[in-house]
PDB file of C-alpha atoms in Angstrom:
ATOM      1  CA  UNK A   1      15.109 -16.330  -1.646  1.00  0.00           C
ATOM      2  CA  UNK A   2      16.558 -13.063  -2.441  1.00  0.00           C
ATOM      3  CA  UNK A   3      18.633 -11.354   0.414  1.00  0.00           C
ATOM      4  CA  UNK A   4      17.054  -8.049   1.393  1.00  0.00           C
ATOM      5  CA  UNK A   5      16.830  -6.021   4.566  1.00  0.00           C
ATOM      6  CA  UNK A   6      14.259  -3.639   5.808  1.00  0.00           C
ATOM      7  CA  UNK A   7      15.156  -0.458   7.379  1.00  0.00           C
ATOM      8  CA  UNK A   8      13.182   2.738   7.653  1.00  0.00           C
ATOM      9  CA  UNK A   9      14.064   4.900   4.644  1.00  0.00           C
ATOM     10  CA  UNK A  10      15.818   7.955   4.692  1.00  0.00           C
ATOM     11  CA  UNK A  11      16.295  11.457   2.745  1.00  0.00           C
ATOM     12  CA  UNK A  12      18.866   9.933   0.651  1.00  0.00           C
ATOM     13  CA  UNK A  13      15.727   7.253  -0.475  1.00  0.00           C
ATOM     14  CA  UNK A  14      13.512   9.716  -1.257  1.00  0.00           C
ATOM     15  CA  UNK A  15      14.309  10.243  -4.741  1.00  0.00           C
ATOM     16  CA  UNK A  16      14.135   6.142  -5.431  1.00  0.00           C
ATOM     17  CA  UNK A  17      10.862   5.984  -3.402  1.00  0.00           C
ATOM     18  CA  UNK A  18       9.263   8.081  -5.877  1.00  0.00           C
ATOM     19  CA  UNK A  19      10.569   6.726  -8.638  1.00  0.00           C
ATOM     20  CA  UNK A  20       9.426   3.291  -7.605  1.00  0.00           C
ATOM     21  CA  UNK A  21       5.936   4.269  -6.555  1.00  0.00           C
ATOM     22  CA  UNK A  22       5.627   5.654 -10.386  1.00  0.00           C
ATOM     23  CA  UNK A  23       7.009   2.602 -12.146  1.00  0.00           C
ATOM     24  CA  UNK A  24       5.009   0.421 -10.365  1.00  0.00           C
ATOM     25  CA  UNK A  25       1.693   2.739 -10.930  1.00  0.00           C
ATOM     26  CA  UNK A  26       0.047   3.191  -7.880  1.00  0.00           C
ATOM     27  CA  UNK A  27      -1.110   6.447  -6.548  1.00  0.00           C
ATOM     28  CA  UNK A  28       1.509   8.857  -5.844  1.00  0.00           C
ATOM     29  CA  UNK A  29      -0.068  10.806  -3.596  1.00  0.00           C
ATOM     30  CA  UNK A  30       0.937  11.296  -0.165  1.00  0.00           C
ATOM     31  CA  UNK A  31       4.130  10.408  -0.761  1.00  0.00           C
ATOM     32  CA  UNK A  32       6.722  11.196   2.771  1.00  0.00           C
ATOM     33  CA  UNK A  33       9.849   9.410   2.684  1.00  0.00           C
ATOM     34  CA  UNK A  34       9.205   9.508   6.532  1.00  0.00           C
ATOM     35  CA  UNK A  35       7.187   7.230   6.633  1.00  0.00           C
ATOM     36  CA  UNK A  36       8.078   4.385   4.432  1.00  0.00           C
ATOM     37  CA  UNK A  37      10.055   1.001   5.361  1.00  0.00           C
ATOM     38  CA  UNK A  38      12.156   0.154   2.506  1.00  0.00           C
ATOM     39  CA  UNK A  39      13.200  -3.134   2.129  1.00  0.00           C
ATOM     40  CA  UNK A  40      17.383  -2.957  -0.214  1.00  0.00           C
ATOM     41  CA  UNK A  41      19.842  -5.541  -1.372  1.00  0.00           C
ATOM     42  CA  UNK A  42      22.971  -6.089   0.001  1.00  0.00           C
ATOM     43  CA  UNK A  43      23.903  -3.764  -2.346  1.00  0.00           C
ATOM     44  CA  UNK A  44      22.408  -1.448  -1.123  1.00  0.00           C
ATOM     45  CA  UNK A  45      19.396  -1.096  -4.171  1.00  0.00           C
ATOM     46  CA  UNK A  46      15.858  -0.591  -3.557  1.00  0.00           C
ATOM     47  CA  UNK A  47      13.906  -4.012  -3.784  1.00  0.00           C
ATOM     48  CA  UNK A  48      10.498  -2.027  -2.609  1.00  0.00           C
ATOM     49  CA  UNK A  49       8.944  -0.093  -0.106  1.00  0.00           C
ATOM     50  CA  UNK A  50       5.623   0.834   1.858  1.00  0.00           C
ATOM     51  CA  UNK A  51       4.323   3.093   4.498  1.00  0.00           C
ATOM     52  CA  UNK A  52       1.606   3.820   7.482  1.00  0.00           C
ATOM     53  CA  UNK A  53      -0.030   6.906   6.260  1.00  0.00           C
ATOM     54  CA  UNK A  54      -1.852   9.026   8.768  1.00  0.00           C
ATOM     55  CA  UNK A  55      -5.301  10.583   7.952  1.00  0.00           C
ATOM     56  CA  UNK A  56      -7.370  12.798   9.902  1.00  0.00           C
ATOM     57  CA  UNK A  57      -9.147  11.242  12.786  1.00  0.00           C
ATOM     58  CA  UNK A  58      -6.338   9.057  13.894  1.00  0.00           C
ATOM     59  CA  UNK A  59      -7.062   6.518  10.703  1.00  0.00           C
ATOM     60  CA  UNK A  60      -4.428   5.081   9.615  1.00  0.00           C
ATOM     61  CA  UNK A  61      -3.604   3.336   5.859  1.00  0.00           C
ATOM     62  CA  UNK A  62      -1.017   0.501   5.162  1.00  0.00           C
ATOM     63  CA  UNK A  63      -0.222   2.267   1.753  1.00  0.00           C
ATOM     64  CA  UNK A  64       2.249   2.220  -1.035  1.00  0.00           C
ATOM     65  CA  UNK A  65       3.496  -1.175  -1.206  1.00  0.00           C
ATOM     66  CA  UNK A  66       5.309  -1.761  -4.090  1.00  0.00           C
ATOM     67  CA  UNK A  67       8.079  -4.405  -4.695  1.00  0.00           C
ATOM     68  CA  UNK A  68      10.154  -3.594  -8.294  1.00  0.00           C
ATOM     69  CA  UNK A  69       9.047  -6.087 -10.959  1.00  0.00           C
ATOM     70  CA  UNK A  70      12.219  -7.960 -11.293  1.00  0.00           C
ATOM     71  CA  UNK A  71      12.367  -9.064  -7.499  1.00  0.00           C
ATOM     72  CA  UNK A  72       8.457  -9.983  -7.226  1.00  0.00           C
ATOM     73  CA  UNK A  73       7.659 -13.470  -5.452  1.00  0.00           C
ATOM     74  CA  UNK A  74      10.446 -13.555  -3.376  1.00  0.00           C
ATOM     75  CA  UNK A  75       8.441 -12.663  -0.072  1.00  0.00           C
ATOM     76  CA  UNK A  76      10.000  -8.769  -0.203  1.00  0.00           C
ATOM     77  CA  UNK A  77       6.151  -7.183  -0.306  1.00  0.00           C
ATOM     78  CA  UNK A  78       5.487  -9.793   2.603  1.00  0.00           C
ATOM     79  CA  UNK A  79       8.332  -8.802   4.431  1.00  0.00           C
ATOM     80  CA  UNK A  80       7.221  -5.166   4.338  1.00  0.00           C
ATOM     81  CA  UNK A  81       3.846  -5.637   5.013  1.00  0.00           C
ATOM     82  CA  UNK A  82       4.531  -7.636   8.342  1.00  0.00           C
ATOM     83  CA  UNK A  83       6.909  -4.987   9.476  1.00  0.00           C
ATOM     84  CA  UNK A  84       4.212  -2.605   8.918  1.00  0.00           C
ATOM     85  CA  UNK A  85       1.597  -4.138  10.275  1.00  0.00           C
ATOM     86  CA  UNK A  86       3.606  -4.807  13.410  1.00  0.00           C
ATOM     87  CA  UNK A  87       3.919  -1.501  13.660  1.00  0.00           C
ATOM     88  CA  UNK A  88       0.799  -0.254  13.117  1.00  0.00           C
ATOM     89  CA  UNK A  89      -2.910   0.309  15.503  1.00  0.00           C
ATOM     90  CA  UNK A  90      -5.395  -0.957  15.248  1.00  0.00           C
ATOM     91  CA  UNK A  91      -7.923  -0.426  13.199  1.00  0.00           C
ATOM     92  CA  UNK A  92      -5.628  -0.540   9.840  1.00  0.00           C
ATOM     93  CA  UNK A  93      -7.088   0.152   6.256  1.00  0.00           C
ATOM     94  CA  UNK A  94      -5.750  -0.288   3.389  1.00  0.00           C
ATOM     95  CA  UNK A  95      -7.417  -0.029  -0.431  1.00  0.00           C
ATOM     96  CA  UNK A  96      -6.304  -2.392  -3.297  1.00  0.00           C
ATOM     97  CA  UNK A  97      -7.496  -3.534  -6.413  1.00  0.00           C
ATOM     98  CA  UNK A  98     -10.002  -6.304  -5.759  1.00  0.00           C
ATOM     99  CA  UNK A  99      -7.820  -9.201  -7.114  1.00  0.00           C
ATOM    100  CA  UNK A 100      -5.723  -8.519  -4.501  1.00  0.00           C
ATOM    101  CA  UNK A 101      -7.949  -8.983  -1.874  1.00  0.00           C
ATOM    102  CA  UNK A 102      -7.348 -12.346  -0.609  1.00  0.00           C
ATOM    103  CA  UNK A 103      -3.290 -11.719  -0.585  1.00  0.00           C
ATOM    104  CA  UNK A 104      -4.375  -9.228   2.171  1.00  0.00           C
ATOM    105  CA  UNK A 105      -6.734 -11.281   3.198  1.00  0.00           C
ATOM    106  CA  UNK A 106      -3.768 -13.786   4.682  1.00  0.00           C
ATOM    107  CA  UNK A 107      -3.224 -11.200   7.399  1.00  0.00           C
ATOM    108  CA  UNK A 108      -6.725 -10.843   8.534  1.00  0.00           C
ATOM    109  CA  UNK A 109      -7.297  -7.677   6.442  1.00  0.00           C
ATOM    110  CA  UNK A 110     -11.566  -7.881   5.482  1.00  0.00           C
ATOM    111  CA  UNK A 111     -13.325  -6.503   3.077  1.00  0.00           C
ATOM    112  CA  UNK A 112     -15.584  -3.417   3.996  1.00  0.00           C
ATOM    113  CA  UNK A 113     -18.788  -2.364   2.480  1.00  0.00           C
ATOM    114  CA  UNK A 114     -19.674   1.440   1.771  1.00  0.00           C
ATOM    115  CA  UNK A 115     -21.722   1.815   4.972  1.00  0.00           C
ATOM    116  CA  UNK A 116     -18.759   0.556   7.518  1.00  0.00           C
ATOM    117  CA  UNK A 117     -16.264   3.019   5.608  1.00  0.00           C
ATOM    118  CA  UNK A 118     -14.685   6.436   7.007  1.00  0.00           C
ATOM    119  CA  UNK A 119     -15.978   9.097   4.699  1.00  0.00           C
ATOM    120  CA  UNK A 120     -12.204   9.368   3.331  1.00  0.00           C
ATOM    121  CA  UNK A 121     -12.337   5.946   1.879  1.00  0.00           C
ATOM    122  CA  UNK A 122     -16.200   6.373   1.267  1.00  0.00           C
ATOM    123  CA  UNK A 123     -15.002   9.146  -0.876  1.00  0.00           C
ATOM    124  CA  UNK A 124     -12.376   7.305  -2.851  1.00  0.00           C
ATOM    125  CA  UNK A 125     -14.771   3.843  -3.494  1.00  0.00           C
ATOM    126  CA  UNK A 126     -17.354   5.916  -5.100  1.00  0.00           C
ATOM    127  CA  UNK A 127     -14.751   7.910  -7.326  1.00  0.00           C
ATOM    128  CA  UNK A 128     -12.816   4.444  -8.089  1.00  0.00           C
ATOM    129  CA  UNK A 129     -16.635   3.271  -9.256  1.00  0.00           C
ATOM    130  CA  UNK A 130     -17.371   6.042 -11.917  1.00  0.00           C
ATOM    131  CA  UNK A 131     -13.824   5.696 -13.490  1.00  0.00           C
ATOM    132  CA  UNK A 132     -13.978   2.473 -13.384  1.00  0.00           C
ATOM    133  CA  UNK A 133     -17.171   2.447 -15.517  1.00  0.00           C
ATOM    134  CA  UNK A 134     -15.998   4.999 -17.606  1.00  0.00           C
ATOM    135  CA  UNK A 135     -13.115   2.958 -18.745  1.00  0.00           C
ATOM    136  CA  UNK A 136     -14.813  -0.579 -18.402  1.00  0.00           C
ATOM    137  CA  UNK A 137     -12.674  -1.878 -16.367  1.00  0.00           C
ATOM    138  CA  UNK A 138     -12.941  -4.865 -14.613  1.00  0.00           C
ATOM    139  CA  UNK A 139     -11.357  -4.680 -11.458  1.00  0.00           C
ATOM    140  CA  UNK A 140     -13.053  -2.516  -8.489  1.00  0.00           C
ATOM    141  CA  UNK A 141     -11.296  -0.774  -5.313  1.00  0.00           C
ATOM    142  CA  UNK A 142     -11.849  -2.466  -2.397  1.00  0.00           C
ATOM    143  CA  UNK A 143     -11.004  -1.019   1.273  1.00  0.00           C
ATOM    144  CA  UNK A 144     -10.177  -3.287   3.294  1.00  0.00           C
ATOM    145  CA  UNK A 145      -9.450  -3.205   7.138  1.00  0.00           C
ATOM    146  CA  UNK A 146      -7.506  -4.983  10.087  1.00  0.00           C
ATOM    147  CA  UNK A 147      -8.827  -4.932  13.466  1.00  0.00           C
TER     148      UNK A 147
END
């Protein structure tokens, strides 16, 4: 097991949040160094990161999880996504790619089906649907949610 801590980031992080968030490829958007925990190495490096992001109507998204490749599998994105989640109301959504449903699934997350989504995430499933047929790709969004 690799030795990491988890600490709310900070201004100085910002720059390494970002950077992470791109390397990784995962949507960039709504990126507030506020708002992330970041989990480093003794060292003080960043291992990965994630944050609660707010949207309108009180929802709130476990978002931007994202552990760099070289430390994967040692329980880092775990780590982070407990902290987070013991942080976090109730309800909690979250979107992934669908093979990654039943990791989230180990916390209780469910999947949700258009008709029990906010319109935000309503929105973003039907978007995630046409590109994903326009580039024949195999893996859907899901939204998932913890109640």
């Amino acid at each position: 097991m690799a030795e990491f801590f988890l600490r709310p980031a900070t201004a100085r992080d910002a720059a390494a949040v970002r950077k992470l968030i791109r390397d990784v490829r995962i949507n960039p958007m709504g990126i507030d160094w506020h708002r992330f925990v970041i989990a480093v190495s003794g060292s003080g490096s960043l291992l990965g990161c994630g944050q609660l992001k707010p949207h309108g109507g009180g929802i709130v998204e476990l978002a931007s999880i994202a552990v760099d490749p070289a430390h994967r599998g040692l329980g880092i994105g775990s780590a982070i996504i407990e902290r987070l989640i013991s942080e976090a109301p109730r309800p909690l959504y979250l979107t992934c790619r669908s093979n990654l449903g039943p990791f989230y699934g180990k916390w209780g997350f469910r999947h949700l089906e258009s008709s029990e989504m906010p319109a935000y995430f309503a929105r973003l499933s039907r978007l995630a649907r046409l590109l994903s047929r326009a580039f024949r790709d195999n893996e859907t969004l899901l939204v998932m949610i913890l109640q």
